[in-house]
Amino acid sequence: MKKILLTGANGLLGQKLVDLLTKQPNVELIATARGENRLPFSDGYTYRAMDITDRQQVLDVIGDVRPDVVIHGAAMTDVDKCEVQKDACWAQNVHAVEYIIEACKAANAFLVHVSTDFIFDGAAGPYDETAEANPISFYGWSKQAGESAVRHSDIRWAIARTVLVYGIAHDMSRSNIILWVKKSLEDGKNIKVVTDQWRSPTLAEDLAMGCFLIADQEAEGIFNISGKEVLTPYEMAIQTADYFNLDKSLITQADASTFTQVARRPPRTGFILDKAQTVLGYKPHSFSEGIAVLAGQLK
Ligand SMILES: NC(=O)c1ccc[n+]([C@@H]2O[C@H](COP(=O)([O-])OP(=O)(O)OC[C@H]3O[C@@H](n4cnc5c(N)ncnc54)[C@H](OP(=O)(O)O)[C@@H]3O)[C@@H](O)[C@H]2O)c1
């Protein structure tokens, strides 16, 4: 039996991990999040309230549970909010990671830390695990600093880096490109979609599986865990319209410069997945298969 403690259980990744881990016969799951349990079901796991910015609470909960593995899925993930609320961003994305490392060390737990393509400047994607980080947003800086704390720690660790995660989760207002394109075209609305950004969009279930494979094998090091195709948002929109048989003429091509956003975005990221595929046996869905998974969940 492997005891896995998860942070950020209410988030998109967190919810998918709760679904996946509660189905594993050899896993005992302890789900943690801020405040009350907001998950839609309570069977198959134990819930503990844990605010990751509260050092004592992190040390107490992890020290009490003594998990074999901690999967750290919680973070401040709103890139524009991080640019404005820098102290809150640093507390959640850097100091919290330091507390989790300290607690993992005391409990001799293996840490799976989740990170992002936004640690790169986006000049030369797709990236492999050895590429040099050079963040261009405060969120990216904070996530890089979190990674650095993990990499320079003396615990056993893995970093799962991911890109543009999409999925449907309980009680979340957050949309994603597929739902946005589908709704807009169904409403007959014209939409402008960017042609000069590249990402490897990741089905949330695939990211959860990648984190589980790492945790299960306690595979050390950095792993790229994303979708397998590098696409522009425009290409994602066209594939979505095709899948749902919607009117593609409503989709107009646009440059990223036509949109004003608080934080800068890296133009070309996307990941090379060879390491995760070979070492972990990670097998992500294609983007069109991911659309089909979401479509099934909408029914
Ligand atoms: N989504 C993406 O496109 C994307 C891309 C690359 C990397 N990532 C990385 O993937 C990981 C998971 O992201 P996600 O998409 O699942 O994000 P998410 O849906 O925003 O979930 C993040 C969760 O972290 C929790 N959290 C924040 N501060 C906390 C605190 N002080 N104590 C406890 N929990 C706290 C939030 O809790 P509340 O629900 O209470 O607010 C939220 O449930 C993150 O490390 C993120 O940086 C995401």
Short mmCIF file of C-alpha atoms and ligand atoms in Angstrom, two decimals:
data_model
loop_
_atom_site.label_atom_id
_atom_site.label_comp_id
_atom_site.label_asym_id
_atom_site.label_seq_id
_atom_site.Cartn_x
_atom_site.Cartn_y
_atom_site.Cartn_z
CA MET A 1 0.00 0.00 0.00
CA LYS A 2 1.37 3.43 -0.95
CA LYS A 3 0.20 6.44 1.04
CA ILE A 4 -0.13 9.51 -1.20
CA LEU A 5 -0.88 12.99 0.12
CA LEU A 6 -2.21 15.45 -2.47
CA THR A 7 -2.21 19.25 -2.18
CA GLY A 8 -4.71 21.40 -4.08
CA ALA A 9 -7.38 18.70 -4.21
CA ASN A 10 -10.06 21.22 -5.24
CA GLY A 11 -8.17 22.38 -8.33
CA LEU A 12 -8.50 21.03 -11.85
CA LEU A 13 -5.52 18.68 -11.56
CA GLY A 14 -6.39 17.92 -7.93
CA GLN A 15 -9.90 16.73 -8.76
CA LYS A 16 -8.65 14.51 -11.60
CA LEU A 17 -6.03 13.04 -9.26
CA VAL A 18 -8.65 12.30 -6.61
CA ASP A 19 -10.71 10.49 -9.28
CA LEU A 20 -7.70 8.51 -10.48
CA LEU A 21 -6.06 7.70 -7.15
CA THR A 22 -9.25 6.56 -5.42
CA LYS A 23 -9.53 3.92 -8.16
CA GLN A 24 -6.04 2.49 -7.49
CA PRO A 25 -6.18 -0.63 -5.35
CA ASN A 26 -2.74 -0.07 -3.81
CA VAL A 27 -3.06 3.62 -2.99
CA GLU A 28 -4.26 5.20 0.24
CA LEU A 29 -5.14 8.81 -0.59
CA ILE A 30 -5.08 11.79 1.74
CA ALA A 31 -6.55 14.77 -0.11
CA THR A 32 -5.73 18.24 1.24
CA ALA A 33 -6.95 21.71 0.30
CA ARG A 34 -7.76 25.09 1.79
CA GLY A 35 -10.70 25.05 4.21
CA GLU A 36 -13.68 22.73 3.93
CA ASN A 37 -13.77 19.77 1.57
CA ARG A 38 -15.44 20.97 -1.64
CA LEU A 39 -15.06 17.71 -3.55
CA PRO A 40 -18.30 16.20 -4.87
CA PHE A 41 -17.80 12.81 -3.18
CA SER A 42 -16.17 11.70 0.04
CA ASP A 43 -15.61 7.97 -0.49
CA GLY A 44 -12.24 6.33 -0.93
CA TYR A 45 -9.98 8.97 0.61
CA THR A 46 -9.36 10.94 3.77
CA TYR A 47 -9.62 14.74 3.73
CA ARG A 48 -7.38 17.11 5.71
CA ALA A 49 -7.55 20.91 5.56
CA MET A 50 -4.12 22.30 4.72
CA ASP A 51 -3.25 25.84 3.67
CA ILE A 52 0.13 25.48 2.00
CA THR A 53 1.16 29.01 3.01
CA ASP A 54 0.85 28.06 6.69
CA ARG A 55 4.23 26.47 7.51
CA GLN A 56 3.14 24.99 10.83
CA GLN A 57 0.01 23.45 9.29
CA VAL A 58 2.06 21.92 6.46
CA LEU A 59 4.56 20.46 8.94
CA ASP A 60 1.78 19.21 11.25
CA VAL A 61 -0.40 17.59 8.58
CA ILE A 62 2.42 15.94 6.60
CA GLY A 63 4.18 14.99 9.86
CA ASP A 64 0.99 13.40 11.14
CA VAL A 65 0.07 11.56 7.90
CA ARG A 66 3.65 10.47 7.11
CA PRO A 67 2.91 9.79 3.42
CA ASP A 68 5.23 7.84 1.12
CA VAL A 69 4.62 10.42 -1.61
CA VAL A 70 3.38 14.02 -1.70
CA ILE A 71 1.92 15.23 -5.00
CA HIS A 72 2.00 19.02 -4.87
CA GLY A 73 -0.72 20.26 -7.21
CA ALA A 74 -1.68 23.47 -5.38
CA ALA A 75 -0.42 26.81 -6.68
CA MET A 76 -1.50 30.31 -7.55
CA THR A 77 -2.17 29.66 -11.24
CA ASP A 78 -3.78 32.87 -12.54
CA VAL A 79 -0.91 34.35 -14.53
CA ASP A 80 -2.26 37.92 -14.66
CA LYS A 81 -3.20 37.90 -10.95
CA CYS A 82 0.36 36.77 -10.11
CA GLU A 83 1.73 39.75 -12.04
CA VAL A 84 -0.26 42.13 -9.81
CA GLN A 85 -0.36 40.28 -6.47
CA LYS A 86 3.33 39.44 -6.32
CA ASP A 87 3.56 38.77 -2.58
CA ALA A 88 0.62 36.35 -2.61
CA CYS A 89 2.07 34.65 -5.69
CA TRP A 90 5.50 34.21 -4.04
CA ALA A 91 3.90 32.92 -0.81
CA GLN A 92 1.91 30.26 -2.69
CA ASN A 93 4.37 29.29 -5.41
CA VAL A 94 7.72 29.58 -3.61
CA HIS A 95 7.52 29.73 0.20
CA ALA A 96 4.84 27.03 0.26
CA VAL A 97 7.13 24.76 -1.75
CA GLU A 98 9.89 25.34 0.82
CA TYR A 99 7.51 24.28 3.63
CA ILE A 100 6.48 21.17 1.70
CA ILE A 101 10.12 20.24 1.11
CA GLU A 102 10.85 20.67 4.82
CA ALA A 103 7.87 18.47 5.72
CA CYS A 104 8.83 15.82 3.10
CA LYS A 105 12.34 15.72 4.53
CA ALA A 106 11.05 15.15 8.06
CA ALA A 107 8.65 12.42 6.85
CA ASN A 108 11.13 10.92 4.35
CA ALA A 109 8.49 11.37 1.63
CA PHE A 110 9.06 11.46 -2.14
CA LEU A 111 7.86 14.78 -3.64
CA VAL A 112 6.15 15.16 -7.02
CA HIS A 113 6.13 18.90 -7.72
CA VAL A 114 4.00 20.26 -10.60
CA SER A 115 5.46 23.01 -12.78
CA THR A 116 4.88 24.84 -16.04
CA ASP A 117 6.09 25.72 -19.54
CA PHE A 118 5.90 29.38 -18.40
CA ILE A 119 9.39 28.99 -16.88
CA PHE A 120 10.58 29.36 -20.51
CA ASP A 121 10.69 32.51 -22.64
CA GLY A 122 9.00 30.79 -25.57
CA ALA A 123 11.68 31.70 -28.10
CA ALA A 124 12.57 28.13 -29.02
CA GLY A 125 9.90 25.57 -28.11
CA PRO A 126 9.15 22.70 -28.10
CA TYR A 127 11.38 22.09 -25.09
CA ASP A 128 12.91 18.98 -23.58
CA GLU A 129 13.67 18.55 -19.88
CA THR A 130 17.20 19.95 -20.15
CA ALA A 131 16.25 23.29 -21.73
CA GLU A 132 17.34 26.48 -19.99
CA ALA A 133 14.58 28.36 -18.12
CA ASN A 134 14.12 32.08 -18.73
CA PRO A 135 10.75 33.25 -17.43
CA ILE A 136 9.11 36.41 -18.79
CA SER A 137 6.25 36.74 -16.29
CA PHE A 138 6.11 36.91 -12.50
CA TYR A 139 4.16 33.63 -12.43
CA GLY A 140 6.95 32.06 -14.49
CA TRP A 141 9.60 33.46 -12.11
CA SER A 142 7.73 32.13 -9.11
CA LYS A 143 7.32 28.66 -10.61
CA GLN A 144 10.98 28.60 -11.59
CA ALA A 145 11.95 29.56 -8.03
CA GLY A 146 9.69 26.78 -6.71
CA GLU A 147 11.42 24.29 -9.03
CA SER A 148 14.80 25.55 -7.94
CA ALA A 149 13.95 24.95 -4.27
CA VAL A 150 12.97 21.38 -5.15
CA ARG A 151 16.04 20.75 -7.32
CA HIS A 152 18.42 22.04 -4.67
CA SER A 153 16.78 20.14 -1.83
CA ASP A 154 18.18 16.94 -0.39
CA ILE A 155 14.92 14.99 -0.55
CA ARG A 156 13.94 12.53 -3.29
CA TRP A 157 11.96 14.52 -5.86
CA ALA A 158 10.41 14.71 -9.31
CA ILE A 159 9.13 17.72 -11.23
CA ALA A 160 6.20 17.19 -13.60
CA ARG A 161 6.09 20.13 -16.04
CA THR A 162 2.92 20.70 -17.99
CA VAL A 163 1.32 23.04 -20.55
CA LEU A 164 -2.16 24.59 -21.03
CA VAL A 165 -4.27 22.11 -19.10
CA TYR A 166 -7.90 21.64 -20.22
CA GLY A 167 -10.65 19.62 -18.61
CA ILE A 168 -14.00 19.79 -16.90
CA ALA A 169 -14.09 19.84 -13.12
CA HIS A 170 -16.80 20.07 -10.50
CA ASP A 171 -17.77 23.52 -9.22
CA MET A 172 -15.22 25.44 -11.26
CA SER A 173 -16.08 28.59 -13.14
CA ARG A 174 -12.92 28.33 -15.24
CA SER A 175 -13.53 27.73 -18.94
CA ASN A 176 -11.08 26.36 -21.47
CA ILE A 177 -10.46 26.86 -25.16
CA ILE A 178 -12.70 23.96 -26.22
CA LEU A 179 -15.71 25.07 -24.16
CA TRP A 180 -15.19 28.72 -25.14
CA VAL A 181 -15.01 27.97 -28.88
CA LYS A 182 -17.96 25.59 -28.73
CA LYS A 183 -20.18 28.05 -26.84
CA SER A 184 -19.20 31.04 -29.00
CA LEU A 185 -19.85 29.26 -32.29
CA GLU A 186 -23.12 27.76 -31.03
CA ASP A 187 -24.20 31.31 -30.13
CA GLY A 188 -23.20 32.48 -33.64
CA LYS A 189 -20.51 34.77 -32.26
CA ASN A 190 -17.40 35.75 -34.24
CA ILE A 191 -14.19 34.97 -32.39
CA LYS A 192 -10.59 36.04 -32.94
CA VAL A 193 -8.04 33.33 -32.21
CA VAL A 194 -4.28 33.62 -32.01
CA THR A 195 -2.07 32.11 -34.71
CA ASP A 196 1.34 33.12 -33.33
CA GLN A 197 1.45 31.13 -30.07
CA TRP A 198 2.28 27.44 -29.81
CA ARG A 199 1.42 25.06 -26.98
CA SER A 200 1.02 21.33 -26.41
CA PRO A 201 -2.44 21.37 -24.76
CA THR A 202 -2.84 18.81 -22.00
CA LEU A 203 -5.95 16.87 -21.08
CA ALA A 204 -6.25 17.15 -17.27
CA GLU A 205 -6.73 13.37 -17.02
CA ASP A 206 -3.41 12.85 -18.84
CA LEU A 207 -1.59 15.16 -16.43
CA ALA A 208 -3.11 13.27 -13.50
CA MET A 209 -1.97 9.97 -15.04
CA GLY A 210 1.55 11.35 -15.58
CA CYS A 211 1.75 12.45 -11.92
CA PHE A 212 0.48 9.06 -10.80
CA LEU A 213 3.04 7.19 -12.95
CA ILE A 214 5.82 9.28 -11.38
CA ALA A 215 4.46 8.74 -7.86
CA ASP A 216 3.95 5.03 -8.39
CA GLN A 217 7.49 4.52 -9.68
CA GLU A 218 9.01 7.24 -7.48
CA ALA A 219 10.83 8.20 -10.65
CA GLU A 220 13.32 10.97 -9.88
CA GLY A 221 14.10 14.02 -12.03
CA ILE A 222 12.21 16.32 -14.39
CA PHE A 223 9.44 14.98 -16.66
CA ASN A 224 7.54 16.76 -19.41
CA ILE A 225 3.89 15.77 -18.99
CA SER A 226 1.73 17.43 -21.66
CA GLY A 227 -0.29 16.69 -24.76
CA LYS A 228 1.67 15.31 -27.70
CA GLU A 229 0.87 17.86 -30.42
CA VAL A 230 2.18 21.40 -30.67
CA LEU A 231 -0.73 23.57 -31.86
CA THR A 232 -1.70 27.22 -32.10
CA PRO A 233 -4.92 28.31 -30.37
CA TYR A 234 -6.30 28.89 -33.89
CA GLU A 235 -5.62 25.25 -34.79
CA MET A 236 -7.23 24.15 -31.52
CA ALA A 237 -10.30 26.25 -32.36
CA ILE A 238 -10.58 24.75 -35.86
CA GLN A 239 -10.30 21.20 -34.49
CA THR A 240 -13.00 22.02 -31.92
CA ALA A 241 -15.32 23.44 -34.61
CA ASP A 242 -14.71 20.36 -36.78
CA TYR A 243 -15.44 17.96 -33.93
CA PHE A 244 -18.74 19.60 -33.00
CA ASN A 245 -19.67 20.38 -36.62
CA LEU A 246 -19.83 24.13 -36.02
CA ASP A 247 -19.40 27.08 -38.41
CA LYS A 248 -15.65 27.66 -38.86
CA SER A 249 -16.23 30.88 -40.81
CA LEU A 250 -16.92 32.58 -37.44
CA ILE A 251 -13.26 32.01 -36.47
CA THR A 252 -10.85 34.80 -37.48
CA GLN A 253 -7.06 34.59 -37.27
CA ALA A 254 -5.34 37.13 -34.99
CA ASP A 255 -1.90 38.03 -33.66
CA ALA A 256 -1.27 37.78 -29.91
CA SER A 257 -0.39 41.50 -30.01
CA THR A 258 -4.09 42.34 -30.67
CA PHE A 259 -4.92 41.24 -27.12
CA THR A 260 -3.77 43.20 -24.07
CA GLN A 261 -2.92 41.03 -21.11
CA VAL A 262 -1.28 42.08 -17.87
CA ALA A 263 1.46 39.43 -17.95
CA ARG A 264 3.56 38.51 -20.97
CA ARG A 265 3.06 35.04 -22.49
CA PRO A 266 5.85 32.96 -24.03
CA PRO A 267 5.15 32.69 -27.78
CA ARG A 268 6.38 29.20 -28.59
CA THR A 269 6.44 26.53 -25.90
CA GLY A 270 5.19 22.94 -26.21
CA PHE A 271 7.08 19.93 -24.93
CA ILE A 272 9.06 16.98 -26.24
CA LEU A 273 7.72 13.92 -24.42
CA ASP A 274 10.28 11.22 -25.25
CA LYS A 275 11.54 10.90 -21.67
CA ALA A 276 8.09 10.50 -20.07
CA GLN A 277 7.02 8.07 -22.79
CA THR A 278 10.16 5.92 -22.43
CA VAL A 279 10.79 6.06 -18.69
CA LEU A 280 7.23 6.22 -17.35
CA GLY A 281 5.18 4.66 -20.13
CA TYR A 282 3.20 7.93 -20.38
CA LYS A 283 0.70 7.84 -23.29
CA PRO A 284 -1.25 11.08 -23.69
CA HIS A 285 -4.38 11.50 -25.81
CA SER A 286 -4.25 13.48 -29.05
CA PHE A 287 -6.04 16.85 -28.96
CA SER A 288 -8.98 15.49 -30.96
CA GLU A 289 -9.26 12.52 -28.57
CA GLY A 290 -9.18 15.04 -25.70
CA ILE A 291 -12.09 16.95 -27.26
CA ALA A 292 -14.00 13.66 -27.43
CA VAL A 293 -13.30 13.01 -23.71
CA LEU A 294 -14.67 16.47 -22.83
CA ALA A 295 -17.67 16.00 -25.11
CA GLY A 296 -18.45 12.76 -23.27
CA GLN A 297 -18.28 14.53 -19.92
CA LEU A 298 -20.65 17.29 -21.12
CA LYS A 299 -23.43 14.75 -21.74
N1 LIG B 1 -3.79 25.04 -15.74
C1 LIG B 1 -2.77 25.14 -16.57
O1 LIG B 1 -2.96 25.46 -17.76
C2 LIG B 1 -1.39 24.85 -16.11
C3 LIG B 1 -0.32 24.94 -17.03
C4 LIG B 1 0.96 24.66 -16.59
C5 LIG B 1 1.19 24.29 -15.27
N2 LIG B 1 0.15 24.23 -14.39
C6 LIG B 1 0.47 23.84 -13.00
O2 LIG B 1 -0.32 22.72 -12.68
C7 LIG B 1 -0.64 22.72 -11.28
C8 LIG B 1 -2.12 22.50 -11.11
O3 LIG B 1 -2.81 23.54 -11.75
P1 LIG B 1 -4.40 23.54 -11.94
O4 LIG B 1 -4.67 23.83 -13.35
O5 LIG B 1 -5.01 22.33 -11.31
O6 LIG B 1 -4.74 24.84 -11.09
P2 LIG B 1 -6.05 25.27 -10.32
O7 LIG B 1 -7.25 24.62 -10.91
O8 LIG B 1 -5.99 26.75 -10.24
O9 LIG B 1 -5.84 24.64 -8.88
C9 LIG B 1 -4.90 25.11 -8.00
C10 LIG B 1 -5.39 24.78 -6.62
O10 LIG B 1 -4.40 25.25 -5.69
C11 LIG B 1 -5.09 25.62 -4.56
N3 LIG B 1 -4.35 26.54 -3.71
C12 LIG B 1 -3.87 27.77 -4.00
N4 LIG B 1 -3.33 28.32 -2.91
C13 LIG B 1 -3.47 27.42 -1.90
C14 LIG B 1 -3.15 27.42 -0.54
N5 LIG B 1 -2.56 28.48 0.03
N6 LIG B 1 -3.40 26.32 0.20
C15 LIG B 1 -4.00 25.25 -0.36
N7 LIG B 1 -4.37 25.21 -1.65
C16 LIG B 1 -4.12 26.28 -2.41
C17 LIG B 1 -6.32 26.31 -5.06
O11 LIG B 1 -7.25 26.29 -4.01
P3 LIG B 1 -8.67 27.03 -4.03
O12 LIG B 1 -9.53 26.14 -4.88
O13 LIG B 1 -9.06 27.07 -2.61
O14 LIG B 1 -8.43 28.37 -4.65
C18 LIG B 1 -6.71 25.45 -6.25
O15 LIG B 1 -7.68 24.48 -5.91
C19 LIG B 1 -0.08 24.04 -10.75
O16 LIG B 1 1.18 23.80 -10.16
C20 LIG B 1 0.11 24.89 -11.99
O17 LIG B 1 1.14 25.84 -11.81
C21 LIG B 1 -1.12 24.48 -14.78
#
